[in-house]
C-alpha positions as CSV (number, residue, x, y, z in Angstrom):
1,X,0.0,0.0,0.0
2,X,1.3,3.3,-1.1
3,X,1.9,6.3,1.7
4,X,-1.4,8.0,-0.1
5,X,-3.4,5.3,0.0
6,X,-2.2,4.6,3.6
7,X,-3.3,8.2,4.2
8,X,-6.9,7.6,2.4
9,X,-7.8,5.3,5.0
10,X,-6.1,6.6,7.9
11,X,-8.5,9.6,6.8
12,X,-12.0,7.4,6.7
13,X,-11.0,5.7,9.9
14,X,-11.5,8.6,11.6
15,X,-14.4,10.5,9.5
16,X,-15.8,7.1,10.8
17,X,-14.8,7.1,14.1
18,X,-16.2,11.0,14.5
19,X,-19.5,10.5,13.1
20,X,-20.1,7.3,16.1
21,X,-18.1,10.4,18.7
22,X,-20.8,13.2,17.7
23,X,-23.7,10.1,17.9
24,X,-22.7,9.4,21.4
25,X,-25.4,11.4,24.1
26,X,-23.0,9.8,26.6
27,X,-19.6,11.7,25.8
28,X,-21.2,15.2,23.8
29,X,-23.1,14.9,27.6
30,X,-19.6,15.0,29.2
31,X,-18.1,17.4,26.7
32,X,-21.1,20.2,27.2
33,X,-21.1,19.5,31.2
34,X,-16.8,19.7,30.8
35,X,-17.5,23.2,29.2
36,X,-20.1,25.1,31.4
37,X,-18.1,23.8,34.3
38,X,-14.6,24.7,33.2
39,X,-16.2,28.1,32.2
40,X,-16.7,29.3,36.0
41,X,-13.2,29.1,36.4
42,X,-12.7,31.4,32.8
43,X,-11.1,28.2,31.4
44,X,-10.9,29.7,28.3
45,X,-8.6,32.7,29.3
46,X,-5.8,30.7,30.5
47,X,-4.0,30.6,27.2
48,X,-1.6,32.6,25.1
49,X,0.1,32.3,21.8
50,X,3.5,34.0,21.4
51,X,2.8,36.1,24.3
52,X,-0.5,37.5,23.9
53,X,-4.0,36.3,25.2
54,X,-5.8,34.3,22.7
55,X,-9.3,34.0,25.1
56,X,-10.1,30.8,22.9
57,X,-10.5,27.2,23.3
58,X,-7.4,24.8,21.8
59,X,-9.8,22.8,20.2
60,X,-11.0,25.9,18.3
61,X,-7.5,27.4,17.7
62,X,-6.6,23.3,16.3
63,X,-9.7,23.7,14.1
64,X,-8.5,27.3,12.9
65,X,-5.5,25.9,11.8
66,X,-6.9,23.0,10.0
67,X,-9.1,25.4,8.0
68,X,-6.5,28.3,7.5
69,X,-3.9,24.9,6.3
70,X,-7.2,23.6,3.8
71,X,-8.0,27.0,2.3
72,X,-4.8,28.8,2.2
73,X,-6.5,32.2,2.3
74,X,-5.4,35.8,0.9
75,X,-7.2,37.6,4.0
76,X,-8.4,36.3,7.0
77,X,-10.9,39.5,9.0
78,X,-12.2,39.2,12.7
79,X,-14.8,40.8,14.0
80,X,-12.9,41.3,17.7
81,X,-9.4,41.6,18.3
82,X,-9.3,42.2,22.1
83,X,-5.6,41.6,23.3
84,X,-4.6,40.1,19.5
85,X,-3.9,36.6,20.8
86,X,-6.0,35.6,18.4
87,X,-4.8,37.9,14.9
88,X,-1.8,37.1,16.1
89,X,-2.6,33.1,16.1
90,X,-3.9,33.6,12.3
91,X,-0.8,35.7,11.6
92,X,1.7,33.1,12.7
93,X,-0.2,30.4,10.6
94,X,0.1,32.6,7.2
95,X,3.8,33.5,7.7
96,X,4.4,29.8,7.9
97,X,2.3,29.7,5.0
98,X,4.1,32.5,3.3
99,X,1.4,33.8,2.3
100,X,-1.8,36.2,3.9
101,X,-2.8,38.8,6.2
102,X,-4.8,39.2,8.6
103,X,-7.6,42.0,9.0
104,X,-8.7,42.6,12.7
105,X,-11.9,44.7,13.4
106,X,-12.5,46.2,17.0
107,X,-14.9,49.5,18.1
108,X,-12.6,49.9,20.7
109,X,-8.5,48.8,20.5
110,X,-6.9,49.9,23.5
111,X,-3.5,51.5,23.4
112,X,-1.5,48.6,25.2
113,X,-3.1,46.4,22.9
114,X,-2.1,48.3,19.9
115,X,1.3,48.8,21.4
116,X,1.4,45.5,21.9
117,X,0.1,44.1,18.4
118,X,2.0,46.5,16.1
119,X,5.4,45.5,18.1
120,X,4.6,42.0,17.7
121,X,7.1,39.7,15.1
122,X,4.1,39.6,13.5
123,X,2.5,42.4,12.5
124,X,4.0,42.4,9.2
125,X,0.5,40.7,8.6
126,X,-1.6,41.9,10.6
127,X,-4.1,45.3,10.1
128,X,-6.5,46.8,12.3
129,X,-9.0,48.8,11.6
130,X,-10.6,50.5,15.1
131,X,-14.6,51.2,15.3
132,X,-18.0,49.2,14.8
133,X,-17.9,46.3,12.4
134,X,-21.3,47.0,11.5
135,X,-20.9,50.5,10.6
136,X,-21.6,51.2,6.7
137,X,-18.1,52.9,6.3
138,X,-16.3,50.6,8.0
139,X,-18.1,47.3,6.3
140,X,-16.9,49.5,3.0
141,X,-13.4,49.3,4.2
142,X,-13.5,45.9,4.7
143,X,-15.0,44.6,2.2
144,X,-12.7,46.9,-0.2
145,X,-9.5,45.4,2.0
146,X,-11.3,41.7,0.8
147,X,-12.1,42.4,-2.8
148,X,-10.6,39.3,-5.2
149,X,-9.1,37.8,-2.7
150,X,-9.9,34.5,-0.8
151,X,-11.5,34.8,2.5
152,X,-12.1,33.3,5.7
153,X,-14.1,34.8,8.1
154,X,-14.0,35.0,12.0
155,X,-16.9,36.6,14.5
156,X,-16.2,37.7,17.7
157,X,-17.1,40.6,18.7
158,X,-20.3,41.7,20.1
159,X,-22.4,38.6,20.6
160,X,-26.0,40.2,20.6
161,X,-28.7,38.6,18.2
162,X,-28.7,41.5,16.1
163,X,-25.0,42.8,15.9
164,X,-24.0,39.3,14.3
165,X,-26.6,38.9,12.4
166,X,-25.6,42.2,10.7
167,X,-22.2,40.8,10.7
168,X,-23.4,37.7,9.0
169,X,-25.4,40.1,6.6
170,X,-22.5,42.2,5.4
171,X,-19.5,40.2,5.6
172,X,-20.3,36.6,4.9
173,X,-20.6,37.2,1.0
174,X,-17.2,38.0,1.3
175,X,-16.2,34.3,2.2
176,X,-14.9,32.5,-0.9
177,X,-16.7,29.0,-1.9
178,X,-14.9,26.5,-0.1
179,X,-13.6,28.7,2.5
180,X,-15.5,29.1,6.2
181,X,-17.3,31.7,8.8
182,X,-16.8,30.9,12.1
183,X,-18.9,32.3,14.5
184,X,-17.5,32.5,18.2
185,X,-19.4,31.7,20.8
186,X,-22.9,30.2,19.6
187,X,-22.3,28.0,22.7
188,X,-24.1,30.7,24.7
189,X,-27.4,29.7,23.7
190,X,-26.8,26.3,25.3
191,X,-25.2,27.6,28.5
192,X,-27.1,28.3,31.9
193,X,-29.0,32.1,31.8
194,X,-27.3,33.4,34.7
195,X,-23.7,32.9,33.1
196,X,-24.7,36.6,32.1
197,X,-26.0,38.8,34.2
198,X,-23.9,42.1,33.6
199,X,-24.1,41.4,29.3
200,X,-26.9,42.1,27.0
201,X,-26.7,38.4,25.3
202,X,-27.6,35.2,26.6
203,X,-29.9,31.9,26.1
204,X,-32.2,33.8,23.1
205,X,-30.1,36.4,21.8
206,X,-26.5,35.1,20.9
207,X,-24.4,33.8,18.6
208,X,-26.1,30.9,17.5
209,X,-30.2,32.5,17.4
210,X,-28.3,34.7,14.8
211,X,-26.7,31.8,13.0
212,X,-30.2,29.9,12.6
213,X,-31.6,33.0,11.6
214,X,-29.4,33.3,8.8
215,X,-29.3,29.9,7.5
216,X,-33.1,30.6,7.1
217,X,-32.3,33.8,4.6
218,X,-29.3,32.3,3.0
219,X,-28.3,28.9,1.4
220,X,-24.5,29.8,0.7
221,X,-23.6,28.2,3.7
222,X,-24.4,25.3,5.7
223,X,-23.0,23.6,8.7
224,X,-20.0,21.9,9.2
225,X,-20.9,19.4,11.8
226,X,-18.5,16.9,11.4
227,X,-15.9,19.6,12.3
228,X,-18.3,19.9,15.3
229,X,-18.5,16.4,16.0
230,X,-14.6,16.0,15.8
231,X,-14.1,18.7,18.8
232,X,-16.5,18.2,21.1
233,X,-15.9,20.9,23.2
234,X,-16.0,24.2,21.7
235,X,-17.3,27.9,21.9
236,X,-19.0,27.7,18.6
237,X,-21.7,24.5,18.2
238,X,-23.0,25.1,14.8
239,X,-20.5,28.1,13.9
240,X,-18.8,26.6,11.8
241,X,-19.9,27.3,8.7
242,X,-19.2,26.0,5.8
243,X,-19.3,28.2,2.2
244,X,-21.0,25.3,-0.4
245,X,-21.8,27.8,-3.1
């Protein structure tokens, strides 16, 4: 058997293998009671990459890397930049790449931050642009910045109903076929109500309310959910998505 074929079959094993994990109540149970548990202890802010906050799950940063490593992108844009751990994660995969930049979108980018990103070995990829991504002129910028080029996109900013479903509304034509939008945190809709009390989103009005909502007006995308089935335990159940046409 040749290394390929090898390969081939490595590769169904576990397509295989994932399906039977995302069929079984027993261990998504575990993963989902794993999550809201590990989240009262801000499990998810205990990591950096090259010296910066990332605020993300390793599974989703793994699955980040998987997609940027299938698509190859020209351009990857978030919605949310924060501290940059995460811009700067992207970054880091493109200049081993050789290839790509990154386009970060935040209403507000504090100075350390900015200090800190534009210092950064890698900022040579990376550009910011500071204000609301839903704002007309700044959607114009972006989707000027994207124009001819292939695209993945990344939400995380504010995770209201509406604000991502204007998000979804203005910047996921921009996503090349092929290619993905991932929408942080959908997993708020499946986490308990008083996880929230000094935010404006929760169980009704999140991430993934706007996702479904969109699906509904637009058939570009659909979900990946073996991706979904393969990690388990992530911020974004049914965020992946998945541009078929």
């Amino acid at each position: 058997m040749t290394d390929n074929n090898i390969h081939t079959a490595f590769e169904a094993e576990c397509q295989a293998e994932i399906a039977r994990q995302g069929d079984d109540q027993k261990v998504v149970g575990l993963a989902r009671d794993f999550f809201n548990e590990s989240a009262r202890h801000k499990y998810s802010y205990h990591f950096s990459w090259m010296g910066r906050p990332i605020i993300q799950l390793p599974q989703d940063m793994m699955a980040m890397q998987e997609i940027i490593w299938q698509v190859k992108p020209d351009l990857v844009i978030e919605c949310g930049i924060a501290h940059g751990g995460s811009i700067i994660y992207y970054a880091s995969l493109l200049e081993l790449q050789g290839h790509g930049e990154v386009l970060g979108i935040d209403l507000d980018i504090r100075p350390h931050n900015r200090e800190a990103i534009e210092s950064h070995p890698m900022a040579k990829r990376i550009k910011m642009i500071e204000g609301s991504s839903i704002d007309p002129a700044i959607a114009a910028q972006v989707q000027a910045a994207a124009k001819g080029k292939k695209v993945i996109l990344v939400l995380d900013s504010n995770h209201t109903h509406d604000h991502v479903l204007e998000e979804l509304r203005l910047y996921a034509p921009l996503v090349s076929a092929g290619s993905y939008c991932v929408v942080m945190d959908t997993v708020v809709e499946d986490m308990p109500a008083d996880f929230f009390p000094d935010r404006p989103w929760g169980p009704g009005d999140n991430p993934k309310t706007a996702v479904w909502k969109y699906l509904e007006e637009n058939k570009d995308f659909e979900i990946d959910r073996q991706l979904q089935n393969k990690l388990l335990i992530t911020v974004a159940p049914d965020g992946y998505l998945r541009r078929v046409r």
